[in-house]
Amino acid sequence: MVTIRVHDKEFKEYLPAVLIQQRVTELAQQINTDYANKQPLFLAILNGSFMFAADLYRQIKLDAEISFIKIASYQGMRSSGQVMSAVGMDQDLHGREVIIVEDIVDTGKTLHHFLPSLHQLEPASIRIATFLHKPEATTFPVLIDYVGFSIPNQFVVGYGLDYDGLGRNFGALYQLA
Ligand code: 5GP
């Protein structure tokens, strides 16, 4: 079995690179079909999604744009709720077909808090494409349109995902051993 070491922890291979690439191709084909004659704007959430976003976007045959944003969270001054805002959003989303590209939807908290501010920019539509989904971890239900792989509730690294800054550069996905 292939294992890797990141910082102090051992991880075992969970999804080989070939399998990941096959699945990304399938997702791209699905998006190519669903958005035929449209010009979607991919909004990739940094840092984790950069590898998935690049591989996916490379196989998109539409007149599609891609933009990269970071989501910063802060505590609202008056409300008790958490607010997630986008850093680096330099695109006019008004009337656009937006496809959010995520590395992983875990509890759903990030997207749950971020989506309202995105809706305020009045895009024509918003869909979500995520490389990974952990259904068992859901505490904030979010409708996801394109899922690469549904995985158990265990920590993973590789293919863009890190453990304390390291491990993003692997083409395969690894699970805590
Ligand atoms: P959520 O807001 O859905 O709970 O969490 C989303 C974020 O948590 C992801 O974008 C990612 O940064 C981080 N995350 C959740 N699960 C994992 C995991 O198994 N591995 C890594 N590397 N990051 C994770």
Coordinates of C-alpha atoms in Angstrom, one line a residue, residues 4-110:
I4 CA 3.1 9.2 2.6
R5 CA 4.2 11.2 5.5
V6 CA 3.1 14.8 6.0
H7 CA 4.5 16.6 9.0
D8 CA 4.1 14.1 11.8
K9 CA 1.3 12.0 10.3
E10 CA 1.1 8.9 8.0
F11 CA -1.5 8.9 5.2
K12 CA -2.5 6.0 3.0
E13 CA -3.5 6.3 -0.6
Y14 CA -7.3 6.5 -1.0
L15 CA -7.9 7.7 -4.5
P16 CA -5.2 7.1 -7.2
A17 CA -4.4 9.9 -9.5
V18 CA -5.8 8.0 -12.6
L19 CA -9.2 7.6 -10.9
I20 CA -9.3 11.3 -10.0
Q21 CA -8.5 12.3 -13.6
Q22 CA -11.2 10.0 -14.9
R23 CA -13.8 11.5 -12.6
V24 CA -12.8 15.1 -13.4
T25 CA -13.2 14.3 -17.1
E26 CA -16.7 13.0 -16.4
L27 CA -17.6 16.1 -14.5
A28 CA -16.2 18.4 -17.3
Q29 CA -18.3 16.5 -19.9
Q30 CA -21.4 16.9 -17.7
I31 CA -20.8 20.7 -17.4
N32 CA -20.0 21.0 -21.1
T33 CA -23.5 19.4 -21.8
D34 CA -25.4 21.3 -19.1
Y35 CA -24.0 24.7 -20.1
A36 CA -24.0 24.2 -23.9
N37 CA -24.2 27.6 -25.7
K38 CA -23.7 29.4 -22.3
Q39 CA -20.6 31.3 -21.0
P40 CA -20.2 30.2 -17.4
L41 CA -17.9 31.9 -15.0
F42 CA -15.9 29.4 -12.8
L43 CA -15.3 30.9 -9.4
A44 CA -12.6 28.8 -7.7
I45 CA -12.1 29.0 -4.0
L46 CA -8.5 29.2 -2.9
N47 CA -6.3 27.6 -1.8
G48 CA -7.5 24.0 -1.9
S49 CA -9.4 24.0 -5.2
F50 CA -6.6 25.2 -7.4
M51 CA -5.6 21.7 -8.8
F52 CA -9.2 20.5 -9.3
A53 CA -10.1 23.8 -10.8
A54 CA -7.2 23.7 -13.3
D55 CA -7.9 20.1 -14.4
L56 CA -11.6 20.7 -14.7
Y57 CA -11.3 24.0 -16.6
R58 CA -8.7 22.5 -19.0
Q59 CA -11.5 20.1 -20.2
I60 CA -14.2 22.7 -20.6
K61 CA -15.1 23.3 -24.2
L62 CA -17.2 26.4 -23.7
D63 CA -16.4 30.1 -23.7
A64 CA -15.9 30.0 -20.0
E65 CA -14.0 32.3 -17.7
I66 CA -12.3 31.4 -14.5
S67 CA -11.5 33.6 -11.5
F68 CA -9.9 32.8 -8.1
I69 CA -11.1 34.1 -4.8
K70 CA -10.4 33.6 -1.1
I71 CA -13.1 33.4 1.4
A72 CA -12.4 35.4 4.6
S73 CA -14.6 34.9 7.7
Y74 CA -15.4 37.6 10.2
Q75 CA -17.8 38.1 13.0
G76 CA -20.6 40.6 12.1
M77 CA -20.5 43.7 14.4
R78 CA -24.1 43.6 15.4
S79 CA -25.4 40.2 14.4
S80 CA -24.1 37.2 16.2
G81 CA -23.8 35.3 12.9
Q82 CA -20.6 34.7 11.1
V83 CA -20.1 36.4 7.7
M84 CA -18.0 35.0 4.9
S85 CA -16.8 37.5 2.3
A86 CA -14.9 37.0 -0.9
V87 CA -11.4 38.5 -1.2
G88 CA -10.2 39.2 -4.8
M89 CA -13.7 39.3 -6.4
D90 CA -13.0 41.6 -9.3
Q91 CA -15.7 40.2 -11.7
D92 CA -19.1 41.6 -12.3
L93 CA -21.4 38.7 -11.5
H94 CA -24.6 40.4 -12.6
G95 CA -26.5 38.1 -15.0
R96 CA -23.6 35.5 -15.1
E97 CA -23.9 31.8 -14.8
V98 CA -21.6 31.1 -11.9
I99 CA -20.1 27.8 -11.1
I100 CA -18.3 27.7 -7.7
V101 CA -15.4 25.3 -7.6
E102 CA -14.5 23.9 -4.1
D103 CA -12.0 21.4 -2.9
I104 CA -14.2 19.8 -0.3
V105 CA -17.5 20.4 1.3
D106 CA -17.2 19.2 4.9
T107 CA -19.7 20.7 7.3
G108 CA -21.0 23.0 4.6
K109 CA -20.4 26.0 6.9
T110 CA -18.2 28.0 4.4

